[in-house]
Amino acid sequence: MCGIWALFGSDECLSVQCTGAMKIAHRGPDAFRFENINGFTNCCFGFHRLAIVDQLYGMQPLRVKRLPYLWLCYNGEIYNHRRLKDHYEFEYQTRMDGEILLHLYNRFGVEKMAYLLDGVFAFILLDTANRKVFLGRDTYGVRPMFKLLTNDGFLAVCSEAKGLHQITHSMTEPVEIAPFPPGHFEVFDLKPTGKVTSIQLDRFHTCTEEPKHVWNDVVDHKPEQCFALETVKSNIRLLFENAVRKRLMAHRRIGCLLSGGLDSSLVAATLVTLAKEKQLPYPIQTFAIGTEDSPDILAARKVAAHIGSEHHEVNFTPEEGINALDDVIFHLESYDITTVRASVGMYLVSKYIHDKTDSVVIFSGEGSDELTQGYIYFHKAPCPKSAAEESVRLLKELYMFDVLRADRTTAAHSLELRVPFLDHRFTAYYLSLPEEMRTPKEGVEKHLLRDAFKGLNLIPDEILWRRKEAFSDGLTSVRKSWYTILQEHIESEVNDSQMEKAAKLFPYNPPTTKEGFFIRQMFEKHYPGRSGWTPHYWMPRWIKACDPSARTLPIYKPDQD
């Protein structure tokens, strides 16, 4: 996890513009570099480094002697870089996983380079010999990237939108700052002035496609094209274990978030098992957050005892949660209600990890609910086809909601997030299964995933079959949820007359509740005029709902111990 930033064709002095790069310093506290580009005095790169792989030669922009005309700034991890290096017999100059991008681009061009990468990434690649700039982002947008492009060809790129919010340009009207679309690459012509022209924007991968890098996967054989239940369950276990295993690539200590739900428990248990197999020189730390009697704290405690992790419990008060809201919204760059709610706990536990431990690489269970139809409202899907289509829609929008939350709350405290449920091979296989096989069954969501791990004693049975509990709900007491705590606080902060003016004050995505109004006010304080960064609110489907909280839905049933 790092922070990348670049300008091409700036009309303003670069020493003034570079203050924007410092807005993302939290993404890389280990080192910083600001570098002009030879021959282009109005172009530059900025890089904040969190050293995870190759601590000696890991600074960026990355350049190698054999390819002096290529400049690379990227954020991510390429899990198959060694296999690609050996297969194509590339000569490396560093031990960085990102060096593979330079060699692949030089031999095959940007499109094949992108689809051969098994990993998570956002990259800015400059080819001064051919006067080209390339941008690209992984399939689910696990690593963030934003761009600003003016009508006269000034291009600015950054890991987070806040690094571009106050960039100076020659346009009289505000210029859009937009997330770079996941699974795409873009090609720009670079003019002698440093200005650019976009000449190609194409998709190189989508979640429903088998990733093209599979052909070069010499360890994980392609699962049989057979949908017998036992074969499917075996393949799910195999691919999930491989997804966790490949993400052990790190020179820094690895830990895991553990809410005590199905997803984080499977990740943590598999991680602990594989860490012992790999003989890591430290125990895996797991981290749970909540009030003292919260369902998540109690469930996570049971899982940690079962798997033998070094477990940490982080207790927080309602006052601490409310006080964190302003910082959370600043880091999120979003006013989506459920995203903000769920981010508070993740932000506070990440702060604890940074301040109190030496774990830096943090595993988490994001992506499972979208992939395996884990949200409670999937019980109300009209048919398996509708449920399958909704699952794909959610996966394609992850970069605006859950993946955004997970990245920003951990990056705010200089941690690197790893999400095995969003592994390309695992997701492509799961989505290839018959639609009927993936729906909730016997009143239980994610039934197929649970069934795949039944009888293994990997996690306790009561956790394996624990019903879905939203993270923002499960971290507080069943008697008084985080949702209720927020409503009580906001009732005294926003009055009825303010709500009457909400649609006029905020015409784009107008808030319809006092909580939405309160959150929107905080967002506009930090990012005035940028309401387009949240294109719509996350809400459940197929059910009458005026709030995204699972506990407000009529079909919600609390877990019975």
Coordinates of C-alpha atoms in Angstrom, one line a residue:
M1 CA 0.0 0.0 0.0
C2 CA 1.4 3.3 -1.1
G3 CA 0.3 6.7 -2.3
I4 CA 0.9 7.6 -6.0
W5 CA 0.5 11.1 -7.5
A6 CA 1.5 12.5 -10.9
L7 CA 1.0 15.6 -13.0
F8 CA 1.3 16.0 -16.8
G9 CA 1.2 19.5 -18.3
S10 CA 0.8 21.6 -15.2
D11 CA 0.4 25.3 -15.9
E12 CA 1.2 26.1 -12.2
C13 CA 4.6 25.9 -10.6
L14 CA 5.2 22.3 -9.5
S15 CA 6.5 23.4 -6.1
V16 CA 3.1 24.8 -5.4
Q17 CA 1.2 21.9 -6.9
C18 CA 3.1 19.3 -4.9
T19 CA 1.2 20.3 -1.7
G20 CA -1.5 18.1 -3.1
A21 CA 0.7 15.1 -2.9
M22 CA 1.2 15.7 0.8
K23 CA -2.6 15.1 1.3
I24 CA -2.0 11.4 1.0
A25 CA 1.1 11.1 3.1
H26 CA -0.7 8.7 5.4
R27 CA -0.6 6.0 2.7
G28 CA 3.2 5.8 2.8
P29 CA 5.0 6.9 6.0
D30 CA 8.3 5.1 5.3
A31 CA 9.6 7.4 2.5
F32 CA 8.6 10.2 0.1
R33 CA 9.9 11.2 -3.3
F34 CA 9.0 14.1 -5.6
E35 CA 10.7 13.8 -9.0
N36 CA 10.5 15.9 -12.2
I37 CA 10.6 14.1 -15.5
N38 CA 13.6 14.7 -17.8
G39 CA 12.7 16.9 -20.7
F40 CA 9.2 17.7 -19.4
T41 CA 9.6 20.5 -16.8
N42 CA 5.9 20.7 -16.2
C43 CA 5.5 17.0 -15.4
C44 CA 6.3 15.2 -12.2
F45 CA 5.7 12.2 -10.0
G46 CA 5.1 12.1 -6.2
F47 CA 5.3 8.9 -4.2
H48 CA 4.7 8.0 -0.5
R49 CA 6.0 4.5 0.3
L50 CA 4.9 1.9 2.8
A51 CA 7.7 -0.7 2.5
I52 CA 6.2 -4.2 2.2
V53 CA 8.4 -5.9 -0.5
D54 CA 12.1 -5.1 -1.2
Q55 CA 12.8 -2.5 1.4
L56 CA 16.1 -1.6 -0.2
Y57 CA 15.1 -0.9 -3.8
G58 CA 11.4 -0.2 -3.5
M59 CA 11.3 3.6 -4.1
Q60 CA 9.4 5.0 -7.0
P61 CA 9.1 6.2 -9.7
L62 CA 10.7 2.9 -10.6
R63 CA 13.2 2.9 -13.4
V64 CA 15.7 0.2 -14.5
K65 CA 18.9 0.5 -16.5
R66 CA 17.8 -1.6 -19.4
L67 CA 14.6 0.4 -19.9
P68 CA 15.7 4.0 -19.1
Y69 CA 12.7 5.6 -21.0
L70 CA 10.1 3.9 -18.7
W71 CA 8.9 5.5 -15.5
L72 CA 6.5 3.6 -13.2
C73 CA 4.5 4.7 -10.2
Y74 CA 2.2 2.0 -8.9
N75 CA 0.3 1.0 -5.7
G76 CA -0.4 -2.7 -5.2
E77 CA 0.9 -6.3 -5.1
I78 CA 1.5 -8.6 -8.1
Y79 CA 1.2 -12.1 -6.7
N80 CA 2.4 -13.9 -9.8
H81 CA 5.4 -11.7 -10.6
R82 CA 8.0 -14.4 -9.9
R83 CA 6.2 -16.9 -12.2
L84 CA 6.0 -14.3 -15.0
K85 CA 9.6 -13.4 -14.5
D86 CA 10.8 -17.0 -14.8
H87 CA 8.4 -17.9 -17.6
Y88 CA 9.6 -15.0 -19.8
E89 CA 13.1 -15.1 -18.5
F90 CA 13.2 -11.4 -17.6
E91 CA 16.3 -10.0 -16.0
Y92 CA 15.4 -8.1 -12.8
Q93 CA 17.3 -5.2 -11.4
T94 CA 15.3 -5.2 -8.1
R95 CA 13.2 -7.6 -6.0
M96 CA 10.1 -5.5 -6.4
D97 CA 7.0 -7.2 -7.6
G98 CA 6.1 -4.1 -9.6
E99 CA 9.2 -4.4 -11.8
I100 CA 7.3 -7.0 -13.8
L101 CA 5.1 -4.2 -15.2
L102 CA 8.1 -2.6 -17.0
H103 CA 9.2 -5.8 -18.6
L104 CA 5.8 -7.0 -19.6
Y105 CA 4.9 -3.6 -21.2
N106 CA 8.2 -3.5 -23.0
R107 CA 7.6 -6.9 -24.6
F108 CA 3.9 -7.0 -25.1
G109 CA 2.3 -3.6 -24.7
V110 CA 0.0 -2.3 -22.0
E111 CA -3.1 -4.4 -22.6
K112 CA -1.4 -7.8 -22.4
M113 CA 0.7 -6.5 -19.5
A114 CA -2.5 -5.6 -17.6
Y115 CA -4.3 -8.9 -18.2
L116 CA -1.3 -11.0 -17.2
L117 CA -1.2 -9.5 -13.7
D118 CA -2.6 -11.5 -10.9
G119 CA -3.0 -9.0 -8.1
V120 CA -4.3 -5.7 -7.0
F121 CA -2.9 -2.5 -8.5
A122 CA -3.2 1.0 -9.7
F123 CA -0.4 2.2 -12.0
I124 CA 0.9 5.3 -13.9
L125 CA 3.3 4.3 -16.6
L126 CA 5.3 6.8 -18.6
D127 CA 7.0 5.9 -21.9
T128 CA 9.1 8.9 -22.9
A129 CA 10.5 7.2 -26.0
N130 CA 7.1 6.8 -27.5
R131 CA 5.5 9.8 -25.7
K132 CA 2.8 7.8 -24.0
V133 CA 1.2 7.8 -20.6
F134 CA -0.7 4.8 -19.4
L135 CA -3.1 4.4 -16.4
G136 CA -4.6 1.1 -15.2
R137 CA -6.5 -0.3 -12.2
D138 CA -7.3 -3.9 -11.0
T139 CA -10.6 -5.6 -11.6
Y140 CA -12.4 -4.6 -8.4
G141 CA -10.6 -1.4 -7.7
V142 CA -9.1 -2.7 -4.5
R143 CA -6.3 -0.2 -5.0
P144 CA -7.7 3.3 -5.6
M145 CA -6.9 5.9 -8.3
F146 CA -8.5 9.2 -9.3
K147 CA -7.9 11.4 -12.3
L148 CA -8.5 15.0 -13.2
L149 CA -8.3 15.9 -17.0
T150 CA -8.9 19.4 -18.2
N151 CA -10.1 20.4 -21.7
D152 CA -6.6 21.7 -22.6
G153 CA -4.9 18.4 -21.7
F154 CA -3.6 18.8 -18.2
L155 CA -3.7 15.4 -16.4
A156 CA -3.4 14.9 -12.7
V157 CA -3.6 11.4 -11.0
C158 CA -3.7 10.4 -7.4
S159 CA -4.5 7.5 -5.1
E160 CA -7.1 9.6 -3.3
A161 CA -9.3 12.4 -4.6
K162 CA -8.2 14.7 -1.8
G163 CA -4.8 14.9 -3.4
L164 CA -6.4 16.5 -6.5
H165 CA -9.1 18.6 -4.8
Q166 CA -7.1 21.8 -4.6
I167 CA -4.9 21.3 -7.7
T168 CA -4.6 24.5 -9.7
H169 CA -5.5 24.6 -13.4
S170 CA -6.3 27.1 -16.2
M171 CA -10.0 26.2 -16.5
T172 CA -12.6 28.7 -15.3
E173 CA -15.1 26.0 -14.4
P174 CA -14.6 23.2 -11.9
V175 CA -13.0 20.1 -13.4
E176 CA -14.3 16.7 -12.6
I177 CA -12.3 14.5 -10.3
A178 CA -13.4 10.9 -11.1
P179 CA -12.4 7.4 -9.9
F180 CA -10.5 5.6 -12.6
P181 CA -12.7 2.7 -13.7
P182 CA -11.7 -0.8 -12.3
G183 CA -10.6 -3.4 -14.9
H184 CA -9.6 -0.7 -17.4
F185 CA -6.5 0.9 -18.9
E186 CA -6.2 4.2 -20.6
V187 CA -3.6 5.5 -23.1
F188 CA -2.6 9.1 -23.6
D189 CA -0.5 10.8 -26.2
L190 CA 2.1 13.0 -24.4
K191 CA 2.8 16.3 -26.2
P192 CA 6.1 18.2 -26.0
T193 CA 4.4 20.7 -23.7
G194 CA 3.6 17.9 -21.3
K195 CA -0.2 18.1 -22.1
V196 CA -1.9 14.9 -23.0
T197 CA -4.7 13.6 -25.2
S198 CA -6.6 10.5 -24.3
I199 CA -6.6 8.1 -27.3
Q200 CA -7.8 4.8 -25.8
L201 CA -9.9 3.6 -22.8
D202 CA -10.5 -0.1 -22.8
R203 CA -11.5 -2.9 -20.3
F204 CA -9.0 -5.7 -19.9
H205 CA -10.9 -7.8 -17.4
T206 CA -14.4 -8.1 -15.9
C207 CA -15.4 -10.2 -12.8
T208 CA -17.4 -12.7 -14.8
E209 CA -14.5 -13.7 -17.1
E210 CA -11.9 -16.3 -16.3
P211 CA -8.7 -14.2 -15.8
K212 CA -6.3 -14.5 -18.8
H213 CA -3.3 -15.0 -16.5
V214 CA -4.7 -18.5 -15.5
W215 CA -2.9 -20.1 -18.5
N216 CA 0.4 -19.3 -16.8
D217 CA -0.6 -20.6 -13.4
V218 CA 1.5 -23.6 -13.0
V219 CA 0.4 -24.4 -9.4
D220 CA -3.3 -24.0 -9.3
H221 CA -4.9 -26.2 -12.0
K222 CA -8.1 -25.0 -13.6
P223 CA -11.0 -26.6 -11.7
E224 CA -13.0 -29.2 -13.6
Q225 CA -16.0 -27.9 -15.5
C226 CA -18.3 -30.1 -13.4
F227 CA -21.0 -28.8 -11.1
A228 CA -21.4 -31.9 -8.9
L229 CA -21.9 -30.5 -5.4
E230 CA -18.9 -32.3 -3.8
T231 CA -16.6 -31.2 -6.7
V232 CA -17.8 -27.6 -6.4
K233 CA -17.2 -27.5 -2.6
S234 CA -13.8 -29.0 -3.1
N235 CA -12.9 -26.4 -5.7
I236 CA -14.2 -23.5 -3.5
R237 CA -11.9 -24.7 -0.7
L238 CA -8.9 -25.1 -3.0
L239 CA -9.3 -21.7 -4.7
F240 CA -10.0 -19.9 -1.4
E241 CA -6.9 -21.4 0.3
N242 CA -4.8 -20.5 -2.7
A243 CA -6.2 -16.9 -2.6
V244 CA -5.0 -16.6 1.0
R245 CA -1.7 -18.3 0.4
K246 CA -0.6 -16.0 -2.5
R247 CA -1.3 -13.0 -0.3
L248 CA 1.3 -14.0 2.3
M249 CA 3.9 -12.2 0.2
A250 CA 5.2 -9.6 2.6
H251 CA 8.3 -8.6 4.6
R252 CA 6.2 -6.9 7.3
R253 CA 4.1 -8.5 10.0
I254 CA 0.7 -9.9 8.9
G255 CA -2.5 -9.6 10.9
C256 CA -6.2 -10.1 10.3
L257 CA -9.5 -8.3 11.1
L258 CA -11.9 -10.6 12.9
S259 CA -15.5 -9.7 13.4
G260 CA -16.6 -13.2 14.3
G261 CA -18.7 -13.4 11.2
L262 CA -18.4 -16.1 8.6
D263 CA -16.2 -14.2 6.2
S264 CA -13.5 -12.8 8.5
S265 CA -13.4 -16.1 10.4
L266 CA -12.7 -18.2 7.3
V267 CA -10.0 -15.7 6.3
A268 CA -8.4 -15.7 9.8
A269 CA -8.6 -19.5 10.2
T270 CA -7.0 -20.2 6.8
L271 CA -4.4 -17.5 7.4
V272 CA -3.4 -19.0 10.8
T273 CA -3.1 -22.5 9.2
L274 CA -1.0 -21.3 6.2
A275 CA 1.2 -19.1 8.4
K276 CA 2.2 -22.2 10.4
E277 CA 2.7 -24.1 7.2
K278 CA 5.0 -21.3 5.9
Q279 CA 6.7 -21.1 9.4
L280 CA 6.3 -17.4 9.8
P281 CA 8.4 -16.3 12.7
Y282 CA 5.5 -14.8 14.6
P283 CA 1.9 -15.7 15.6
I284 CA -0.9 -14.1 13.5
Q285 CA -2.6 -11.3 15.4
T286 CA -6.4 -10.9 15.0
F287 CA -8.3 -7.8 15.9
A288 CA -12.0 -7.3 16.9
I289 CA -13.7 -4.1 17.8
G290 CA -17.0 -3.4 19.6
T291 CA -18.7 -2.5 22.8
E292 CA -18.1 -5.0 25.6
D293 CA -21.3 -7.0 25.0
S294 CA -21.4 -6.7 21.3
P295 CA -22.2 -9.8 19.2
D296 CA -19.0 -9.3 17.2
I297 CA -16.7 -9.2 20.2
L298 CA -18.2 -12.4 21.7
A299 CA -18.1 -14.3 18.4
A300 CA -14.6 -13.2 17.5
R301 CA -13.4 -14.3 20.9
K302 CA -14.7 -17.8 20.3
V303 CA -13.0 -17.9 16.8
A304 CA -9.7 -16.7 18.1
A305 CA -9.6 -19.3 20.8
H306 CA -10.5 -22.0 18.3
I307 CA -7.8 -21.1 15.7
G308 CA -5.1 -20.1 18.3
S309 CA -4.4 -16.5 17.1
E310 CA -2.9 -13.8 19.3
H311 CA -6.2 -11.9 19.8
H312 CA -6.8 -8.2 20.5
E313 CA -10.1 -6.8 21.5
V314 CA -10.7 -3.1 21.0
N315 CA -13.5 -1.6 23.0
F316 CA -14.9 1.8 22.1
T317 CA -17.6 4.0 23.5
P318 CA -20.4 5.7 21.6
E319 CA -18.7 9.0 22.3
E320 CA -15.5 7.8 20.6
G321 CA -17.4 6.6 17.6
I322 CA -19.3 9.9 17.2
N323 CA -16.1 11.9 17.7
A324 CA -14.4 9.9 14.9
L325 CA -17.1 10.7 12.3
D326 CA -15.5 13.9 11.0
D327 CA -12.1 12.2 10.4
V328 CA -13.8 9.2 8.9
I329 CA -15.7 11.2 6.4
F330 CA -12.5 13.2 5.5
H331 CA -10.7 10.0 4.7
L332 CA -13.6 8.3 3.0
E333 CA -14.4 11.1 0.6
S334 CA -17.9 9.8 0.6
Y335 CA -21.3 10.6 2.3
D336 CA -22.9 7.3 1.7
I337 CA -24.7 6.5 4.9
T338 CA -24.0 2.8 5.3
T339 CA -20.4 3.3 4.2
V340 CA -19.8 6.0 6.9
R341 CA -21.5 3.9 9.6
A342 CA -19.5 0.8 8.9
S343 CA -16.2 2.8 8.6
V344 CA -16.2 4.1 12.1
G345 CA -15.4 0.7 13.7
M346 CA -12.8 -0.2 11.0
Y347 CA -11.2 3.2 11.4
L348 CA -10.8 2.9 15.1
V349 CA -9.5 -0.7 15.0
S350 CA -7.0 0.3 12.3
K351 CA -5.8 3.1 14.6
Y352 CA -5.3 0.6 17.4
I353 CA -3.3 -1.7 15.1
H354 CA -1.1 1.2 14.0
D355 CA -0.5 2.6 17.5
K356 CA -0.3 -0.6 19.6
T357 CA 1.1 -3.4 17.4
D358 CA 3.7 -4.0 14.7
S359 CA 1.2 -5.6 12.2
V360 CA 1.1 -3.7 8.9
V361 CA -0.4 -6.1 6.3
I362 CA -4.0 -6.7 7.3
F363 CA -6.3 -9.4 5.9
S364 CA -10.0 -8.9 5.8
G365 CA -13.2 -10.5 4.5
E366 CA -14.5 -7.8 2.1
G367 CA -16.1 -8.9 -1.1
S368 CA -17.7 -12.1 0.2
D369 CA -21.2 -10.7 0.8
E370 CA -21.3 -9.4 -2.8
L371 CA -19.9 -12.6 -4.3
T372 CA -21.8 -15.2 -2.3
Q373 CA -25.1 -13.3 -1.9
G374 CA -24.6 -12.7 1.7
Y375 CA -26.8 -9.7 2.3
I376 CA -30.1 -10.5 4.1
Y377 CA -32.2 -9.0 1.3
F378 CA -31.0 -11.8 -1.1
H379 CA -33.7 -13.9 0.6
K380 CA -36.2 -11.7 -1.2
A381 CA -34.7 -12.1 -4.7
P382 CA -37.5 -12.9 -7.1
C383 CA -35.5 -15.6 -8.9
P384 CA -31.9 -17.0 -9.0
K385 CA -31.2 -15.1 -12.2
S386 CA -32.1 -11.8 -10.5
A387 CA -29.9 -12.7 -7.5
A388 CA -27.0 -13.5 -9.8
E389 CA -27.3 -10.2 -11.7
E390 CA -27.5 -8.3 -8.4
S391 CA -24.3 -10.1 -7.2
V392 CA -22.4 -8.9 -10.3
R393 CA -23.8 -5.4 -9.9
L394 CA -22.6 -5.2 -6.3
L395 CA -19.2 -6.6 -7.3
K396 CA -18.8 -3.9 -10.0
E397 CA -19.7 -1.2 -7.5
L398 CA -17.5 -2.4 -4.7
Y399 CA -14.9 0.4 -5.5
M400 CA -17.5 3.0 -4.5
F401 CA -18.7 1.3 -1.3
D402 CA -17.1 -1.6 0.7
V403 CA -13.7 -1.6 -1.0
L404 CA -13.6 2.2 -0.7
R405 CA -14.4 1.9 3.0
A406 CA -11.8 -0.9 3.6
D407 CA -9.0 0.9 1.8
R408 CA -9.5 4.4 3.3
T409 CA -10.0 3.3 6.9
T410 CA -6.9 1.2 6.9
A411 CA -4.7 3.5 4.7
A412 CA -5.6 6.4 7.1
H413 CA -3.4 4.6 9.6
S414 CA -0.7 3.4 7.1
L415 CA -1.9 -0.3 6.9
E416 CA -2.0 -2.4 3.8
L417 CA -5.3 -4.3 3.2
R418 CA -5.5 -7.7 1.6
V419 CA -8.8 -9.2 0.5
P420 CA -8.7 -12.9 -0.6
F421 CA -12.4 -13.1 -1.3
L422 CA -11.8 -10.8 -4.3
D423 CA -9.1 -13.1 -5.8
H424 CA -9.6 -13.1 -9.6
R425 CA -9.7 -16.9 -9.9
F426 CA -11.9 -17.5 -6.9
T427 CA -14.5 -14.9 -7.9
A428 CA -14.6 -16.0 -11.6
Y429 CA -15.1 -19.7 -10.6
Y430 CA -17.8 -18.8 -8.0
L431 CA -19.7 -16.7 -10.6
S432 CA -19.5 -19.5 -13.2
L433 CA -21.5 -21.8 -11.0
P434 CA -25.2 -22.4 -11.7
E435 CA -27.4 -19.5 -10.5
E436 CA -29.6 -21.9 -8.4
M437 CA -26.5 -23.2 -6.6
R438 CA -25.5 -19.7 -5.3
T439 CA -28.8 -18.6 -3.8
P440 CA -29.7 -18.7 0.0
K441 CA -31.1 -22.0 1.1
E442 CA -32.9 -23.4 4.1
G443 CA -33.3 -19.8 5.3
V444 CA -29.5 -19.2 5.4
E445 CA -27.6 -16.8 3.2
K446 CA -24.2 -17.9 1.7
H447 CA -25.3 -21.5 2.1
L448 CA -22.9 -22.9 -0.5
L449 CA -19.9 -21.2 1.0
R450 CA -20.8 -22.5 4.5
D451 CA -21.5 -26.0 3.2
A452 CA -18.1 -26.0 1.5
F453 CA -16.4 -25.7 4.9
K454 CA -18.8 -27.9 6.8
G455 CA -17.3 -30.8 8.8
L456 CA -13.7 -29.5 8.7
N457 CA -13.5 -27.9 12.2
L458 CA -11.7 -24.9 10.6
I459 CA -14.0 -22.6 12.6
P460 CA -16.6 -23.4 15.2
D461 CA -19.9 -24.7 13.8
E462 CA -21.9 -21.9 15.5
I463 CA -19.8 -19.4 13.6
L464 CA -19.9 -21.3 10.3
W465 CA -23.7 -21.0 10.5
R466 CA -23.9 -17.6 12.2
R467 CA -26.4 -15.4 10.4
K468 CA -25.3 -12.3 8.5
E469 CA -24.8 -9.3 10.8
A470 CA -23.8 -5.9 9.3
F471 CA -20.4 -4.8 10.6
S472 CA -21.9 -1.4 11.7
D473 CA -24.6 -3.3 13.6
G474 CA -22.6 -6.2 15.1
L475 CA -20.0 -4.0 16.8
T476 CA -22.6 -2.7 19.4
S477 CA -25.1 -4.3 21.7
V478 CA -28.3 -6.0 20.3
R479 CA -30.2 -3.9 22.9
K480 CA -28.8 -0.6 21.5
S481 CA -27.2 -0.7 18.1
W482 CA -24.7 1.7 16.5
Y483 CA -27.6 2.8 14.3
T484 CA -29.7 3.8 17.3
I485 CA -26.8 5.5 19.0
L486 CA -26.2 7.6 15.9
Q487 CA -29.9 8.5 15.5
E488 CA -30.1 9.7 19.1
H489 CA -27.0 11.9 18.7
I490 CA -28.1 13.4 15.4
E491 CA -31.6 14.2 16.6
S492 CA -30.1 17.0 18.7
E493 CA -27.8 18.1 15.8
V494 CA -30.3 18.5 12.9
N495 CA -33.8 20.0 13.2
D496 CA -36.9 19.7 11.2
S497 CA -36.5 23.1 9.5
Q498 CA -33.1 22.1 8.2
M499 CA -34.6 18.9 6.7
E500 CA -37.3 21.0 4.9
K501 CA -34.5 22.8 3.1
A502 CA -32.4 19.7 2.4
A503 CA -33.4 19.2 -1.2
K504 CA -32.7 22.8 -2.1
L505 CA -29.4 22.9 -0.2
F506 CA -28.2 19.6 -1.6
P507 CA -30.0 19.1 -4.9
Y508 CA -27.7 16.2 -6.0
N509 CA -28.5 13.0 -3.9
P510 CA -30.6 15.1 -1.4
P511 CA -30.6 13.5 2.0
T512 CA -34.0 12.2 3.2
T513 CA -33.1 11.6 6.8
K514 CA -31.4 13.6 9.6
E515 CA -28.5 11.2 9.6
G516 CA -28.0 11.7 5.9
F517 CA -28.2 15.5 6.3
F518 CA -25.7 15.4 9.2
I519 CA -23.2 13.3 7.2
R520 CA -23.6 15.4 4.1
Q521 CA -22.8 18.6 6.0
M522 CA -19.6 17.1 7.2
F523 CA -18.7 16.0 3.7
E524 CA -19.4 19.4 2.1
K525 CA -17.2 21.0 4.8
H526 CA -14.2 19.0 3.5
Y527 CA -15.1 18.7 -0.2
P528 CA -17.5 21.5 -1.3
G529 CA -19.0 21.0 -4.7
R530 CA -17.9 17.3 -5.0
S531 CA -21.2 15.6 -4.3
G532 CA -20.7 13.6 -7.5
W533 CA -18.1 11.5 -5.7
T534 CA -21.0 9.5 -4.3
P535 CA -23.1 8.6 -7.3
H536 CA -26.0 7.1 -5.3
Y537 CA -26.7 5.7 -1.9
W538 CA -26.2 2.0 -1.1
M539 CA -29.6 0.4 -0.4
P540 CA -31.1 -3.1 -0.2
R541 CA -33.3 -4.3 -3.1
W542 CA -36.6 -6.2 -3.4
I543 CA -37.8 -5.0 -0.1
K544 CA -39.3 -1.8 1.3
A545 CA -36.4 -0.1 3.0
C546 CA -35.7 3.5 4.0
D547 CA -32.5 2.7 5.7
P548 CA -29.6 0.4 4.8
S549 CA -29.2 -1.1 8.3
A550 CA -29.9 -4.8 8.4
R551 CA -31.5 -4.4 11.8
T552 CA -34.2 -2.0 10.4
L553 CA -35.4 -4.6 7.8
P554 CA -38.5 -6.6 8.5
I555 CA -36.8 -9.9 7.6
Y556 CA -34.0 -9.3 10.2
K557 CA -33.8 -12.0 12.9
P558 CA -31.1 -11.7 15.5
D559 CA -28.9 -14.8 15.9
Q560 CA -29.9 -17.0 18.7
D561 CA -27.0 -18.3 20.7

